[in-house]
CSV table of C-alpha atoms and ligand atoms in Angstrom, one decimal:
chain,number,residue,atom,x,y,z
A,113,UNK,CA,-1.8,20.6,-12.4
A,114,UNK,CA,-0.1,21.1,-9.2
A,115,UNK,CA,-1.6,19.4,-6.7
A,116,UNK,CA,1.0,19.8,-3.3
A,117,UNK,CA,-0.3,22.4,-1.1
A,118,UNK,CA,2.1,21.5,1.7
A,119,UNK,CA,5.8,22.4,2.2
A,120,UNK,CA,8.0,19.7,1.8
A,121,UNK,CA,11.4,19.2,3.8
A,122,UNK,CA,14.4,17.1,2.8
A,123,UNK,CA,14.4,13.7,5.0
A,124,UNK,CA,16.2,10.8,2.6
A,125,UNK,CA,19.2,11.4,2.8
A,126,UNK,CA,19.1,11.0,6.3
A,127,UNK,CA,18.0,7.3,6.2
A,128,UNK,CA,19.7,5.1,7.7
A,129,UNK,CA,20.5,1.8,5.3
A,130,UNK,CA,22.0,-0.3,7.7
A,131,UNK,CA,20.5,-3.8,7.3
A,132,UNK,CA,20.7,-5.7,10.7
A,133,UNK,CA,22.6,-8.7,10.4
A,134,UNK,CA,19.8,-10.9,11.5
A,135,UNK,CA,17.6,-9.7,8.7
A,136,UNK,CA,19.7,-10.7,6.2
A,137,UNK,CA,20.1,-14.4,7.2
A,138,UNK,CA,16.2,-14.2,8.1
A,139,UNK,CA,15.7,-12.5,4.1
A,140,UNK,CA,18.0,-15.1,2.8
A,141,UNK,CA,16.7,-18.2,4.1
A,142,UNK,CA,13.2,-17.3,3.2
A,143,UNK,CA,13.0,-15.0,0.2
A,144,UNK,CA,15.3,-15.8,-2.3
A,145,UNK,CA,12.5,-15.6,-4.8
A,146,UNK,CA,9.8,-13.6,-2.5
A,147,UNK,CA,8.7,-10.0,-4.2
A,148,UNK,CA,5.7,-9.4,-3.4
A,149,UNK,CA,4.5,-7.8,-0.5
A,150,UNK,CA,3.7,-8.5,3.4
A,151,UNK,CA,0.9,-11.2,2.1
A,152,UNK,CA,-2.1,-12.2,4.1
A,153,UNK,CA,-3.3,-15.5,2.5
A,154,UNK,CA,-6.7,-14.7,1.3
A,155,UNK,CA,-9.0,-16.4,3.7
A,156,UNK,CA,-12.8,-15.4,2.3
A,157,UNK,CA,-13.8,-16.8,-0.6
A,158,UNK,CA,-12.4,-16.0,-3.9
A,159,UNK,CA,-13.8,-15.4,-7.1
A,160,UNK,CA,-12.5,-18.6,-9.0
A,161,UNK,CA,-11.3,-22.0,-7.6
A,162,UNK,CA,-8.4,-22.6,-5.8
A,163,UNK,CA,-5.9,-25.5,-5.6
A,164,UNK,CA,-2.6,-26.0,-5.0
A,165,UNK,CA,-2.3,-26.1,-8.7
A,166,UNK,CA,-0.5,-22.7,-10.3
A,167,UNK,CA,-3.6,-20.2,-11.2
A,168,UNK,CA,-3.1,-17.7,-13.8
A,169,UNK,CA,-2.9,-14.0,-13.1
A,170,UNK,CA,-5.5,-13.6,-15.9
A,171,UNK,CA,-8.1,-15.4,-14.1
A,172,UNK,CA,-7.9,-13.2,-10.4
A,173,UNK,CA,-10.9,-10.8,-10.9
A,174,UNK,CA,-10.7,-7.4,-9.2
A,175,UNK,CA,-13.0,-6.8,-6.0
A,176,UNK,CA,-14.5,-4.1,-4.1
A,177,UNK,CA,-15.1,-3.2,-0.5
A,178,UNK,CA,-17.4,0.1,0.4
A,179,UNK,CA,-15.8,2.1,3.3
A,180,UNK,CA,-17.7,4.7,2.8
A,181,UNK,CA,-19.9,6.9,0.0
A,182,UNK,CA,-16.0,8.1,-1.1
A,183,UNK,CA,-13.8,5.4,0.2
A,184,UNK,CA,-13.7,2.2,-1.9
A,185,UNK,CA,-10.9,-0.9,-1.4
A,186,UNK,CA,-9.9,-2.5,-4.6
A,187,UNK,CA,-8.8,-5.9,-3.7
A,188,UNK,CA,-6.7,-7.7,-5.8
A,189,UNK,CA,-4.9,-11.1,-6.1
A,190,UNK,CA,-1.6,-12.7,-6.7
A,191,UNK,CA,0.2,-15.8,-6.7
A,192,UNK,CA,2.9,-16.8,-4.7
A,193,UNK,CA,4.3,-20.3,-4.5
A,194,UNK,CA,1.1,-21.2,-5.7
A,195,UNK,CA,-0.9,-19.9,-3.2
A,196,UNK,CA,-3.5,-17.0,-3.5
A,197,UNK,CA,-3.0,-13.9,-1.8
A,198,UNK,CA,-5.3,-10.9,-2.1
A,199,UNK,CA,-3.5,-7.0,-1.5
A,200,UNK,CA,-5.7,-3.8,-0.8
A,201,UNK,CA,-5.4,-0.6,-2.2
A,202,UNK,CA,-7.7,2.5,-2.6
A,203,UNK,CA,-9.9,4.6,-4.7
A,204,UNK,CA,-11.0,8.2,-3.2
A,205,UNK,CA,-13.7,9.5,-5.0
A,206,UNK,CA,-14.1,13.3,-5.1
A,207,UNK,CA,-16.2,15.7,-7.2
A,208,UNK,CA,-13.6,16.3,-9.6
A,209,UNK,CA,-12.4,12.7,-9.7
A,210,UNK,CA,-10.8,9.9,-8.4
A,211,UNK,CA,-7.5,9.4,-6.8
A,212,UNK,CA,-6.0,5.7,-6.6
A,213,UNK,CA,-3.6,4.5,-3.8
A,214,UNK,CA,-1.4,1.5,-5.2
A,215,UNK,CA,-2.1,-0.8,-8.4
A,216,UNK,CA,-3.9,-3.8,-8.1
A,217,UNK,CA,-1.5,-7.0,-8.4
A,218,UNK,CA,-1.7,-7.3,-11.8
A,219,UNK,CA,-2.1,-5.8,-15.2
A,220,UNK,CA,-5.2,-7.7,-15.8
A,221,UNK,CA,-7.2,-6.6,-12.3
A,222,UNK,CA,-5.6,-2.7,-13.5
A,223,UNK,CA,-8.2,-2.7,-16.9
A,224,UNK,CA,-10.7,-4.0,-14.1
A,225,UNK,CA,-9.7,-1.0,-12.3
A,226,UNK,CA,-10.3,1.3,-14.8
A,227,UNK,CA,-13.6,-0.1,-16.2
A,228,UNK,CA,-15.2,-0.6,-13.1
A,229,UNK,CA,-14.1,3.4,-12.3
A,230,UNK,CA,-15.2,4.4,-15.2
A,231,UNK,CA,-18.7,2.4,-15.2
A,232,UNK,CA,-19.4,3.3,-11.3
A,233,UNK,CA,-18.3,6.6,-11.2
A,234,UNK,CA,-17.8,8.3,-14.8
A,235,UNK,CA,-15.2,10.2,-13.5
A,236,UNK,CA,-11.6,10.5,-14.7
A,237,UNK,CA,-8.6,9.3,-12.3
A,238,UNK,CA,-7.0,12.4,-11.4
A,239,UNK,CA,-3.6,10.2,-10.5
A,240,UNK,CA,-2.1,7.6,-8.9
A,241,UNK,CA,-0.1,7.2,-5.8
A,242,UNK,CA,2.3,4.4,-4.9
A,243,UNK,CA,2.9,3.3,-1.1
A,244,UNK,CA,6.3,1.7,-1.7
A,245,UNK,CA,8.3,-0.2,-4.9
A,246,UNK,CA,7.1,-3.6,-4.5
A,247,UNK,CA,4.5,-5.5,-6.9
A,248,UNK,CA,1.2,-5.9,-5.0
A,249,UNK,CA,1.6,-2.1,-5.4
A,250,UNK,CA,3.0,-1.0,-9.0
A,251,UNK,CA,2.1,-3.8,-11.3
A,252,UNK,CA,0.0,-1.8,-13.0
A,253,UNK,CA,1.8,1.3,-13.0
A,254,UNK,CA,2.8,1.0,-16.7
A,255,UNK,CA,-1.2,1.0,-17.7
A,256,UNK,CA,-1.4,4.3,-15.9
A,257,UNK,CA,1.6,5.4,-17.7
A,258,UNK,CA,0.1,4.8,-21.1
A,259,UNK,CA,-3.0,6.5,-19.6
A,260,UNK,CA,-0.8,9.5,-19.1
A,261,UNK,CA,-2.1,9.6,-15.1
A,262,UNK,CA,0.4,11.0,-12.6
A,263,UNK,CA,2.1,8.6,-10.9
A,264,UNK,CA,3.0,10.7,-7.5
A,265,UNK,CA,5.7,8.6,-5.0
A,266,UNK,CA,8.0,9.7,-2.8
A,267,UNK,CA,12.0,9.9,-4.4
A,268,UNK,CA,12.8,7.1,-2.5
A,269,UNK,CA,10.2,5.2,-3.8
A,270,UNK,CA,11.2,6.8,-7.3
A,271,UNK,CA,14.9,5.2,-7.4
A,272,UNK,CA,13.9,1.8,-5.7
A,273,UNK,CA,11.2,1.6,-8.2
A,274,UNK,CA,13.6,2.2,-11.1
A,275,UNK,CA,16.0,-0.6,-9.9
A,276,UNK,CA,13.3,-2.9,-10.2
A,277,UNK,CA,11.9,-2.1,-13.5
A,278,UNK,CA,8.5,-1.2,-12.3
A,279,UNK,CA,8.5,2.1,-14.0
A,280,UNK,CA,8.8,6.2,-13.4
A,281,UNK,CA,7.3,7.9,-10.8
A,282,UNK,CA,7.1,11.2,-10.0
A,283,UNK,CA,8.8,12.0,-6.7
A,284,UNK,CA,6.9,14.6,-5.2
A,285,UNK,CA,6.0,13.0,-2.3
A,286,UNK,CA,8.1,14.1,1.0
A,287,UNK,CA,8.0,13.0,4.7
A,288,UNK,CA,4.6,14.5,4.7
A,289,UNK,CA,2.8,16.1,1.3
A,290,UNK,CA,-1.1,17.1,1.3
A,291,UNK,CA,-3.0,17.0,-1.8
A,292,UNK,CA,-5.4,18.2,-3.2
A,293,UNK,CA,-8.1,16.8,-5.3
A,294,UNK,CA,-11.5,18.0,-5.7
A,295,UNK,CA,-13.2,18.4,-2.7
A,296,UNK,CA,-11.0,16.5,-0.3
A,297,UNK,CA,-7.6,16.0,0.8
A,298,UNK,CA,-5.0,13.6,0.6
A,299,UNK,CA,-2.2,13.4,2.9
A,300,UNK,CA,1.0,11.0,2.9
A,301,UNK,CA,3.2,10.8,5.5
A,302,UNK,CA,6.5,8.6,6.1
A,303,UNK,CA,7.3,7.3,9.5
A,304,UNK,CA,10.3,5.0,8.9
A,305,UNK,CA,11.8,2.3,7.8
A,306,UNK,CA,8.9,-0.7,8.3
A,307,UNK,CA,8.2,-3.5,5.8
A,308,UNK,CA,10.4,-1.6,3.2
A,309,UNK,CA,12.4,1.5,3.3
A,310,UNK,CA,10.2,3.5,1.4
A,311,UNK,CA,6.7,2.4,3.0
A,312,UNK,CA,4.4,5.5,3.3
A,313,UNK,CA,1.0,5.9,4.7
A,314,UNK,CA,-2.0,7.4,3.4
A,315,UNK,CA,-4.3,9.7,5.9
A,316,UNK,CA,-8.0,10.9,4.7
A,317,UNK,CA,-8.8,13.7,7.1
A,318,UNK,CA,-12.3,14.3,5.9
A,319,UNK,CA,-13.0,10.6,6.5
A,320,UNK,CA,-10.5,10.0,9.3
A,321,UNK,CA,-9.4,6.6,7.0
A,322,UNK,CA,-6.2,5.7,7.6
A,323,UNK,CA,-4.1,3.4,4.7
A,324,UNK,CA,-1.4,1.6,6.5
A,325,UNK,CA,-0.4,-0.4,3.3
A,326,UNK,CA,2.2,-3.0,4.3
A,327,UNK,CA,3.4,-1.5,7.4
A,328,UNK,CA,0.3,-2.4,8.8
A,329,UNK,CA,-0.8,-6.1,9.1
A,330,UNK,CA,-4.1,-7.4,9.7
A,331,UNK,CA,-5.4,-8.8,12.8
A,332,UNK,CA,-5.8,-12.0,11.6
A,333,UNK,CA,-2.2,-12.1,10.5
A,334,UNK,CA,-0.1,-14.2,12.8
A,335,UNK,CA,3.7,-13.2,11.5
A,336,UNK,CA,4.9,-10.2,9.6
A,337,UNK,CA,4.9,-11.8,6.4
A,338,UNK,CA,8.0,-11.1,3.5
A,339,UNK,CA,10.6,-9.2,5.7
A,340,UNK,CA,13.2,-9.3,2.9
A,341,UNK,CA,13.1,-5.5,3.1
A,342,UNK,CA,12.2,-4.8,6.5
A,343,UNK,CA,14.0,-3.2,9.1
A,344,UNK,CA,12.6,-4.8,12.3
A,345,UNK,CA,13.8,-2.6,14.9
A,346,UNK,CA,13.2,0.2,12.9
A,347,UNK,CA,9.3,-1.4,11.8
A,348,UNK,CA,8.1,-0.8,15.7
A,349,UNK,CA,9.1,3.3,15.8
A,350,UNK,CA,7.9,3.9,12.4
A,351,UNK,CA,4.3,2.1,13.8
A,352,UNK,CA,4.2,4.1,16.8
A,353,UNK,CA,5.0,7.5,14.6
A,354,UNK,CA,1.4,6.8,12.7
A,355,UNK,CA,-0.1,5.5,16.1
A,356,UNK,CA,0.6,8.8,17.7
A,357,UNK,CA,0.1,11.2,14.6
A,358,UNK,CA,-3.4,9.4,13.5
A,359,UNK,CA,-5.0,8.9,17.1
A,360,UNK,CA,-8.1,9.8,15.4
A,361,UNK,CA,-8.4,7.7,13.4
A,362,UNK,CA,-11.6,5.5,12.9
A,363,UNK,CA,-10.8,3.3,10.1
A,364,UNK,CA,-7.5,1.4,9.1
A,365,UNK,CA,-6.6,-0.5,6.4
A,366,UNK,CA,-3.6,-2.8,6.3
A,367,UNK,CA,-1.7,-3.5,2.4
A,368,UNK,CA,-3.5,-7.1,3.1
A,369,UNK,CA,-6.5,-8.6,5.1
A,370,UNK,CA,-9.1,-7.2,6.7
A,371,UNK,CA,-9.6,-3.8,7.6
A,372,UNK,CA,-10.6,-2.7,11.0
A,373,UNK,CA,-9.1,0.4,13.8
A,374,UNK,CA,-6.5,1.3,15.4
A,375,UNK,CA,-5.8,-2.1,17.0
A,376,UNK,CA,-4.3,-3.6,14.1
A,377,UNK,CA,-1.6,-0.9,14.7
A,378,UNK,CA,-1.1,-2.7,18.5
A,379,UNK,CA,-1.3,-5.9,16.5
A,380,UNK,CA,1.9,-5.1,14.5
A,381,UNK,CA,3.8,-4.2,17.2
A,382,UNK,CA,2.7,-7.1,19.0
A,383,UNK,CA,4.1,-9.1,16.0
A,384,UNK,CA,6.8,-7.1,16.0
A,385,UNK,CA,7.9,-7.1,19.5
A,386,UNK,CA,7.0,-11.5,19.6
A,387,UNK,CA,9.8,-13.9,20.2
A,388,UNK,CA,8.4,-16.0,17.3
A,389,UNK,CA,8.4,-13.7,14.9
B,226,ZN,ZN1,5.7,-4.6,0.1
């Protein structure tokens, strides 16, 4: 199936992969054994107790979050230092089928996925895109692999993925790709080095939904989270990119918390932009 409509145009090899200084030191002193993502520390109530005590990945239960008729969040959850931490990602659901944006955290919540996708909506997955190479977005990727779903990602996304073991992709993805699937469209576009190198977006025109994954945090979030990857001066252009392609849009959902409009946008660069940060 060939599901690009749009023209792609070469953009990686331009990147820049200078790492500020500051960064580093700021990576090193407090993610020597961070991987996962920009977490928001789930604040609603969760699905099983929670302590201080290490909880299993098998007993985080998948849960879902209407946006509209054809827009679900799957919200997952993961452990980090012993703390719970839940990470959005999406299912579009179109006449021919459903497209899903990022894994849940686990391998676990990904047969939850699949179940619940196939008991709600009896409809086959037509594939699977990935926002960036970290795990709050691929865990489950090699579940969708044994499915034999595409797993679409941009070819940055492709080679950092591969470094990290988290399985192939296929890098069709450019600075911005539409696809199709069914009856609606699905567009991706990269704005810049953010939270990671390879963080893309994900833009519903027929809903105006925007997903900001990780490049986008949460208004209740009060610091930027894991900025191993990040490129901070960088994070604020690549914000303001979406802010001025999107301005329509009417719903945005961050890679963790809460979703909400185009203020959480302001909010990162507010983040951004703070001394304290
Ligand atoms: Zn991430």
């Amino acid at each position: 199936m060939n599901f690009v409509s749009s023209k792609n145009t070469r953009f990686f090899s331009s990147i820049p992969f200078m790492i500020p200084i500051r960064v580093l030191i700021l990576a090193f002193c407090i993610g020597f054994s961070f991987t996962k993502c920009n977490f928001q520390k789930a604040s609603a109530p969760l699905p099983f107790p929670v302590s201080n005590d290490i909880v299993s990945q098998s007993s985080h239960h998948l849960e879902w979050i209407k946006v509209k008729e054809t827009v679900w969040i799957h919200k997952s959850y993961g452990e980090f230092g012993g703390q719970t931490y839940s990470a959005n990602g999406l299912v579009i659901v179109t006449n021919k089928g459903v497209v899903v944006v990022d894994t849940p955290w686990s391998e676990s919540q990904t047969e939850e996925l699949f179940a619940w996708i196939q008991s709600k909506f009896q409809k086959e997955i037509l594939y699977l895109i990935v926002t960036h190479a970290h795990d709050d977005r691929m865990a489950g990727t090699p579940l969708f692999q044994k499915r034999n779903i595409p797993i679409f990602s941009t070819s940055l996304t492709a080679k950092l993925a591969k470094e990290k073991g988290f399985g192939k992709t296929n890098p069709i993805l450019d600075i911005q790709t539409r696809l199709g699937a069914g009856n609606q469209w699905v567009e991706v576009f990269y704005p810049g080095h953010g939270h990671s190198a390879d963080n893309i977006v994900v833009w519903l025109p027929d809903t105006h939904i925007l997903f900001g994954g990780c490049l986008i945090k949460s208004l209740e979030a009060n610091d930027l989270g894991n900025t191993k990857e990040a490129n901070r001066e960088e994070w604020e252009n690549s914000v303001k990119r979406v802010l001025s392609r999107y301005p329509d849009a009417e719903v945005v959902i961050p890679g963790h918390g809460d979703w909400g409009k185009l203020d959480l946008l302001r909010h990162t660069i507010r983040l951004l932009v703070s001394p304290d940060n």
